[in-house]
Coordinates of C-alpha atoms in Angstrom, one line a residue:
M963 CA -21.7 16.0 -10.5
N964 CA -22.1 17.5 -7.0
R965 CA -19.6 15.2 -5.2
K966 CA -20.9 16.1 -1.8
A967 CA -24.3 14.9 -2.8
S968 CA -23.1 11.7 -4.3
S969 CA -22.2 8.2 -3.1
I970 CA -19.3 5.9 -3.6
L971 CA -18.7 2.2 -2.8
Y972 CA -15.0 1.6 -2.0
V973 CA -13.5 -1.8 -1.7
N974 CA -10.0 -2.7 -0.5
F975 CA -8.0 -5.2 1.6
S976 CA -6.8 -4.8 5.2
P977 CA -4.6 -3.0 6.2
Y978 CA -4.6 -0.8 3.1
E979 CA -8.1 0.8 3.5
N980 CA -6.6 4.3 4.2
T981 CA -3.2 3.9 2.4
G982 CA -2.0 7.3 1.4
N983 CA -5.2 8.8 3.1
I984 CA -7.4 7.6 0.3
L985 CA -10.3 6.9 2.7
D986 CA -9.9 10.3 4.2
F987 CA -10.1 11.8 0.8
L988 CA -13.3 9.9 -0.1
L989 CA -14.9 11.0 3.2
E990 CA -14.1 14.6 2.4
R991 CA -15.5 14.3 -1.1
Y992 CA -18.6 12.2 -1.0
A993 CA -21.8 12.4 1.1
N994 CA -22.1 8.7 1.4
V995 CA -19.1 6.3 1.5
F996 CA -19.7 2.6 1.7
L997 CA -16.4 1.0 2.7
F998 CA -15.7 -2.8 2.4
S999 CA -12.5 -4.1 3.7
F1000 CA -11.5 -7.8 3.4
N1001 CA -8.7 -9.7 5.0
F1002 CA -6.0 -11.6 3.0
H1003 CA -3.0 -12.3 5.3
H1004 CA -3.4 -12.7 9.0
L1005 CA -1.6 -9.6 10.5
G1006 CA -2.0 -10.1 14.2
K1007 CA -4.4 -9.3 17.0
R1008 CA -4.7 -5.6 16.1
Q1009 CA -6.0 -6.4 12.6
H1010 CA -9.8 -6.2 12.2
G1011 CA -11.7 -9.0 10.5
S1012 CA -13.4 -8.3 7.2
Y1013 CA -15.8 -5.5 7.8
G1014 CA -18.1 -2.9 6.1
K1015 CA -18.9 0.6 7.2
I1016 CA -21.5 3.2 6.1
F1017 CA -20.3 6.8 6.3
H1018 CA -22.6 9.9 5.9
N1019 CA -21.0 13.3 5.7
G1020 CA -17.7 11.9 7.0
K1021 CA -19.2 10.1 10.1
C1022 CA -19.7 6.3 10.4
I1023 CA -23.4 5.7 10.9
K1024 CA -23.5 2.0 10.6
D1025 CA -21.3 -1.1 10.7
L1026 CA -21.9 -4.0 8.3
R1027 CA -21.1 -7.5 9.3
L1028 CA -19.0 -9.4 6.8
L1029 CA -18.0 -13.0 6.9
S1030 CA -14.3 -13.5 7.7
I1031 CA -12.7 -16.9 6.9
P1032 CA -9.7 -17.4 9.2
V1033 CA -7.0 -19.1 7.2
P1034 CA -3.6 -20.2 8.4
T1035 CA -0.7 -18.5 6.5
T1036 CA 0.3 -21.8 4.8
L1037 CA -3.2 -22.2 3.3
V1038 CA -3.8 -18.6 2.1
F1039 CA -3.3 -19.4 -1.6
F1040 CA -4.9 -22.9 -1.5
L1041 CA -8.2 -21.5 -0.2
L1042 CA -8.1 -18.3 -2.3
P1043 CA -10.9 -19.5 -4.6
I1044 CA -13.3 -20.1 -1.7
R1045 CA -12.5 -16.8 -0.2
S1046 CA -13.0 -15.1 -3.5
I1047 CA -16.4 -16.6 -4.0
S1048 CA -17.3 -15.4 -0.5
I1049 CA -16.2 -11.8 -1.4
L1050 CA -18.2 -11.9 -4.7
I1051 CA -21.4 -13.0 -2.9
Q1052 CA -21.1 -10.6 0.0
L1053 CA -20.2 -7.5 -2.2
L1054 CA -23.1 -8.1 -4.6
W1055 CA -25.6 -8.8 -1.8
H1056 CA -24.6 -5.7 0.3
T1057 CA -24.5 -3.5 -2.8
W1058 CA -28.0 -4.6 -3.7
R1059 CA -29.2 -3.9 -0.2
L1060 CA -27.6 -0.5 -0.1
T1061 CA -29.3 0.5 -3.4
K1062 CA -32.7 -0.2 -1.7
I1063 CA -31.9 2.4 0.9
Y1064 CA -29.7 5.0 -0.9
G1065 CA -30.7 4.4 -4.5
Q1066 CA -28.3 3.6 -7.3
I1067 CA -24.7 4.2 -6.2
N1068 CA -22.8 6.7 -8.3
T1069 CA -19.3 5.2 -8.2
Y1070 CA -17.8 1.8 -7.5
F1071 CA -14.1 2.3 -6.7
T1072 CA -11.4 -0.3 -6.0
V1073 CA -7.7 -1.0 -6.4
N1074 CA -7.8 -4.8 -7.0
A1075 CA -8.5 -6.5 -10.3
F1076 CA -10.8 -9.2 -8.8
T1077 CA -13.0 -6.7 -6.9
S1078 CA -13.0 -4.4 -9.9
W1079 CA -14.4 -7.3 -12.0
I1080 CA -17.2 -7.6 -9.3
G1081 CA -17.8 -3.8 -9.8
I1082 CA -18.3 -4.4 -13.6
I1083 CA -20.9 -7.1 -12.7
A1084 CA -22.6 -4.7 -10.3
K1085 CA -22.9 -2.1 -13.1
K1086 CA -24.4 -4.6 -15.5
L1087 CA -27.0 -5.4 -12.8
G1088 CA -27.8 -1.7 -12.6
L1089 CA -26.5 -1.2 -9.0
V1090 CA -23.8 1.4 -9.8
N1091 CA -23.4 4.1 -12.4
Q1092 CA -19.7 3.8 -13.1
T1093 CA -16.6 1.8 -12.1
I1094 CA -13.1 3.1 -11.4
F1095 CA -10.1 0.9 -11.2
W1096 CA -7.1 2.5 -9.6
V1097 CA -4.4 -0.1 -10.7
W1098 CA -2.1 -0.7 -7.8
D1099 CA -0.2 -3.8 -8.8
Y1100 CA 0.8 -6.5 -11.2
Y1101 CA 1.6 -10.0 -10.0
P1102 CA 4.2 -11.6 -12.3
P1103 CA 3.1 -15.2 -13.0
I1104 CA 6.6 -16.3 -11.8
H1105 CA 7.1 -17.8 -8.3
P1106 CA 8.9 -20.7 -6.7
S1107 CA 5.5 -22.1 -5.6
K1108 CA 3.4 -23.6 -8.3
V1109 CA 0.3 -22.8 -6.3
V1110 CA 1.2 -19.1 -6.1
M1111 CA 1.9 -19.1 -9.9
L1112 CA -1.5 -20.6 -10.6
M1113 CA -3.2 -18.0 -8.4
R1114 CA -1.3 -15.2 -10.0
W1115 CA -2.3 -16.5 -13.5
A1116 CA -5.9 -16.6 -12.4
Y1117 CA -5.7 -13.0 -11.0
W1118 CA -4.3 -11.8 -14.3
Q1119 CA -7.4 -13.1 -16.1
F1120 CA -9.5 -10.8 -13.9
D1121 CA -7.0 -8.0 -14.5
K1122 CA -7.6 -8.2 -18.3
I1123 CA -11.4 -7.7 -17.7
A1124 CA -10.9 -5.0 -15.0
S1125 CA -8.8 -3.0 -17.4
H1126 CA -12.0 -2.2 -19.3
S1127 CA -13.6 -0.4 -16.3
D1128 CA -15.2 3.0 -17.0
R1129 CA -12.1 4.8 -15.7
V1130 CA -8.7 3.2 -15.3
V1131 CA -6.0 5.1 -13.4
F1132 CA -2.5 3.7 -12.9
L1133 CA -0.2 4.1 -9.9
N1134 CA 2.8 4.5 -12.1
K1135 CA 4.0 4.5 -15.7
R1136 CA 5.4 0.9 -15.5
L1137 CA 1.9 -0.5 -14.9
E1138 CA 0.5 1.3 -17.9
I1139 CA 3.4 0.4 -20.2
L1140 CA 3.1 -3.3 -19.2
R1141 CA -0.6 -3.5 -20.1
K1142 CA 0.0 -1.7 -23.4
K1143 CA 2.8 -4.0 -24.3
I1144 CA 0.7 -7.0 -23.6
G1145 CA -2.2 -5.5 -25.6
I1146 CA -5.0 -5.4 -23.1
I1147 CA -5.3 -1.6 -23.3
P1148 CA -5.0 0.6 -26.4
K1149 CA -1.5 1.8 -27.0
T1150 CA -2.7 5.1 -28.3
N1151 CA -4.8 6.0 -25.2
N1152 CA -3.4 8.1 -22.4
F1153 CA -4.3 7.1 -18.9
P1154 CA -4.0 9.1 -15.7
I1155 CA -1.1 8.4 -13.4
V1156 CA -1.7 9.0 -9.8
S1157 CA 0.6 7.6 -7.1
I1158 CA 0.1 7.0 -3.4
G1159 CA -0.3 10.3 -1.7
T1160 CA 1.4 11.7 1.3
N1161 CA 0.1 13.7 4.3
R1162 CA 2.5 15.8 6.4
L1163 CA 2.5 14.2 9.9
L1164 CA 5.7 15.4 11.5
E1165 CA 7.8 18.5 10.8
T1166 CA 11.6 18.3 10.5
K1167 CA 13.4 18.7 13.8
E1168 CA 17.0 19.3 14.8
H1169 CA 18.6 16.0 16.0
Q1170 CA 20.6 16.4 19.2
N1171 CA 21.6 12.8 19.3
T1172 CA 23.2 10.6 16.7
P1173 CA 20.4 9.5 14.3
Y1174 CA 20.8 5.8 14.4
T1175 CA 17.3 4.5 15.0
L1176 CA 16.3 2.5 11.9
G1177 CA 12.6 2.0 11.2
F1178 CA 10.6 -0.4 9.2
I1179 CA 6.8 0.2 8.6
G1180 CA 4.7 -2.3 6.6
V1181 CA 3.8 -5.9 6.0
L1182 CA 6.6 -8.2 7.1
K1183 CA 7.6 -10.3 4.1
K1184 CA 11.1 -11.5 3.1
S1185 CA 10.8 -9.7 -0.2
Q1186 CA 10.9 -6.4 1.7
G1187 CA 14.7 -7.0 2.4
L1188 CA 14.9 -6.8 6.2
D1189 CA 17.4 -9.7 6.1
L1190 CA 20.3 -7.4 5.2
V1191 CA 19.9 -5.5 8.5
F1192 CA 19.9 -8.8 10.5
D1193 CA 22.7 -10.3 8.5
C1194 CA 25.0 -7.5 9.5
A1195 CA 23.7 -6.9 13.0
K1196 CA 27.0 -7.5 14.7
E1197 CA 28.9 -5.1 12.4
L1198 CA 26.1 -2.5 12.7
K1199 CA 26.3 -2.7 16.5
A1200 CA 30.1 -2.4 16.4
Q1201 CA 30.1 0.7 14.1
F1202 CA 27.0 2.3 15.6
P1203 CA 26.8 1.3 19.3
R1204 CA 23.5 3.2 19.9
I1205 CA 21.8 1.7 16.8
H1206 CA 18.2 0.4 17.3
L1207 CA 15.6 -1.1 14.9
I1208 CA 11.9 -0.3 15.3
I1209 CA 9.5 -2.6 13.4
I1210 CA 5.9 -1.4 12.9
G1211 CA 3.7 -3.9 11.1
A1212 CA 2.9 -7.6 10.9
G1213 CA 2.7 -10.2 8.1
P1214 CA 3.3 -13.7 6.9
D1215 CA 7.0 -13.6 7.9
E1216 CA 6.7 -12.0 11.3
F1217 CA 7.6 -15.1 13.3
Y1218 CA 10.7 -15.5 11.1
Y1219 CA 11.9 -12.0 11.9
R1220 CA 11.0 -12.3 15.6
K1221 CA 13.1 -15.5 15.7
L1222 CA 16.0 -13.6 14.1
A1223 CA 15.6 -10.7 16.5
A1224 CA 15.7 -13.0 19.5
T1225 CA 19.3 -14.0 18.8
S1226 CA 20.5 -10.8 17.2
E1227 CA 23.0 -8.4 18.7
L1228 CA 20.9 -5.6 17.2
P1229 CA 18.3 -4.2 19.6
V1230 CA 14.9 -4.7 18.0
S1231 CA 11.4 -3.6 19.1
F1232 CA 8.2 -4.9 17.5
H1233 CA 5.1 -2.7 17.7
G1234 CA 2.7 -4.7 15.5
L1235 CA 0.1 -2.8 13.4
L1236 CA 0.0 0.9 14.3
S1237 CA -1.8 3.6 12.3
I1238 CA 0.7 6.3 11.4
R1239 CA -2.3 8.7 11.3
D1240 CA -3.3 8.1 14.9
P1241 CA -1.7 10.9 17.1
K1242 CA -1.3 8.4 19.9
N1243 CA 1.4 6.6 17.9
L1244 CA 3.4 9.6 17.0
N1245 CA 5.6 9.2 20.0
V1246 CA 6.8 5.8 18.6
L1247 CA 7.0 7.1 15.0
S1248 CA 9.0 10.2 15.9
Q1249 CA 11.8 8.0 17.3
I1250 CA 12.6 6.7 13.8
D1251 CA 15.5 8.5 12.2
I1252 CA 16.0 6.5 9.0
G1253 CA 13.3 4.5 7.1
I1254 CA 14.3 1.1 5.7
A1255 CA 12.8 -0.3 2.4
L1256 CA 15.3 -2.8 1.0
Y1257 CA 13.2 -4.5 -1.7
V1258 CA 14.7 -7.6 -3.2
P1259 CA 15.2 -7.2 -7.0
D1260 CA 13.6 -10.6 -7.8
E1261 CA 11.5 -11.1 -11.0
S1262 CA 8.6 -12.4 -9.0
N1263 CA 8.6 -9.4 -6.6
V1264 CA 5.4 -7.4 -7.0
S1265 CA 7.1 -4.3 -5.7
Y1266 CA 8.8 -3.7 -9.0
Y1267 CA 5.4 -2.5 -10.4
G1268 CA 4.1 -0.9 -7.2
D1269 CA 4.4 2.3 -5.3
P1270 CA 5.2 1.1 -1.8
S1271 CA 3.1 2.8 0.7
K1272 CA 5.8 2.7 3.4
I1273 CA 7.9 5.1 1.3
K1274 CA 5.1 7.7 1.4
D1275 CA 4.7 7.0 5.1
Y1276 CA 8.4 7.8 5.7
L1277 CA 8.1 11.0 3.6
S1278 CA 5.0 12.0 5.5
L1279 CA 7.0 11.6 8.7
A1280 CA 9.9 13.6 7.3
I1281 CA 12.1 10.5 7.6
P1282 CA 15.1 10.0 5.2
I1283 CA 15.1 6.7 3.4
I1284 CA 17.5 3.9 2.6
T1285 CA 16.1 1.9 -0.2
T1286 CA 16.8 -0.1 -3.3
D1287 CA 16.3 0.8 -7.0
V1288 CA 13.4 -1.7 -7.5
Y1289 CA 10.3 0.4 -7.8
E1290 CA 9.8 3.4 -10.0
F1291 CA 9.5 6.0 -7.3
A1292 CA 13.0 5.1 -6.0
Q1293 CA 14.5 7.5 -8.6
K1294 CA 12.5 10.3 -7.1
I1295 CA 14.0 9.6 -3.8
K1296 CA 17.5 9.7 -5.3
K1297 CA 16.9 12.8 -7.5
N1298 CA 15.5 14.8 -4.6
Y1299 CA 18.1 13.7 -2.1
A1300 CA 15.4 12.5 0.3
G1301 CA 17.4 9.2 0.8
I1302 CA 20.0 6.9 -0.6
L1303 CA 19.7 3.9 -3.0
I1304 CA 21.8 0.8 -2.2
K1305 CA 22.0 -2.8 -3.4
H1306 CA 19.7 -5.1 -1.4
D1307 CA 22.7 -7.3 -0.3
S1308 CA 25.5 -4.8 0.2
K1309 CA 26.6 -4.4 3.8
I1310 CA 29.2 -1.8 2.9
Q1311 CA 26.6 0.3 1.0
L1312 CA 24.2 0.1 4.0
F1313 CA 26.9 1.3 6.4
D1314 CA 27.9 4.1 4.0
A1315 CA 24.3 5.2 3.6
I1316 CA 23.8 5.4 7.3
K1317 CA 26.9 7.5 7.7
Q1318 CA 26.0 9.8 4.8
I1319 CA 22.6 10.5 6.2
K1320 CA 24.1 11.0 9.7
Y1321 CA 26.5 13.7 8.6
N1322 CA 23.9 15.5 6.5
Y1323 CA 20.8 14.6 8.4
N1324 CA 18.9 17.9 8.5
N1325 CA 19.2 18.4 4.7
F1326 CA 18.0 14.8 4.0
Q1327 CA 15.1 15.4 6.4
K1328 CA 14.1 18.7 4.8
N1329 CA 14.2 17.1 1.3
A1330 CA 12.0 14.3 2.5
L1331 CA 9.4 16.7 3.8
K1332 CA 9.6 18.8 0.6
L1333 CA 8.9 15.6 -1.5
A1334 CA 6.0 14.8 0.8
K1335 CA 4.5 18.2 0.1
E1336 CA 4.8 17.6 -3.6
Y1337 CA 2.7 14.4 -3.4
N1338 CA 0.1 15.6 -0.8
Y1339 CA -3.0 13.5 -1.3
K1340 CA -5.4 16.5 -1.4
Q1341 CA -3.5 17.8 -4.5
I1342 CA -3.2 14.6 -6.5
Y1343 CA -6.2 12.4 -5.7
P1344 CA -8.8 14.6 -7.6
M1345 CA -7.2 13.3 -10.8
I1346 CA -8.5 9.8 -10.0
F1347 CA -12.1 10.9 -10.3
N1348 CA -12.1 13.7 -12.9
D1349 CA -13.6 11.9 -15.9
R1350 CA -17.3 11.3 -16.4
P1351 CA -18.6 7.8 -16.8
K1352 CA -18.7 6.4 -20.3
K1353 CA -22.1 6.5 -22.0

């Protein structure tokens, strides 16, 4: 297939539309890209509402209006069925309209089980030629909230169907092994493994000052482990007088962390949602010396099966990482000396990690950049789209 003469319909959720430069890759590869981005959590004023865009030869030529249903954080899971029906109707309606203008769409591509199921329906209706499901996550049906447990169980039902898309690509080996173990995909089949890509944004630089600026990039949730930093703020300030924490992102627990920061001895600056690919933001991003990703090792934490995008963002920015051994890629960080693994609740290990990175900063930084080059999105993303659709 001549990729530059073909079309792709791409569905994702805000703010992950261009995670790992996936949208950039599609724009480089396809003549027509139809992007649909839906909201889930409210992530502040800088977050767009649900939207659609039509790109031709890499340029946006039209915006599509999508219905956004504003939902308070406390009602996100209660109203999920209504929002899901809205997404189903809008996607099928707009896909049908697009085929009237551009003809049958070559590929329907998504990273979510529910929207992948919608793609299978679109194919049955003759609107698309093939469906590709890039499996990003697994939501364990275990959670303190019964409502969340029910929604996760429901999502898993769609996941079973979506696993029979024309092409299934997994983010990591854990996701593939899990589905083989449960029996929803054949144990004898081999599936492509393609992780979140990187894109070199900053080169390494010699640090003249003590590297004590910690950075957090991503969705603000308690499962991301920021509590440890706040819990030992006084001790951090005592040991590292010039320490500072930069938080880039928003999320359901943003107010909680702003409240902690208001009374913390640790200087904290919140920047909200910022695109790490926008050159205007590099002045803020370049201030970060060490990236924080202290995922909590809880059985209900979805990060265990994921490939956290913040990790690839840190590597793209040549930032050494302090993280926990929760997700599969953490072992790559450790093996390549691009950061240090600690326990999510160990103050001593956090202090030691900061000191280790400080005293060997340039090597850690160069290793982070080297790992970023290994996972450059232009090198690994072609594997997502290699196979032909099934007959």
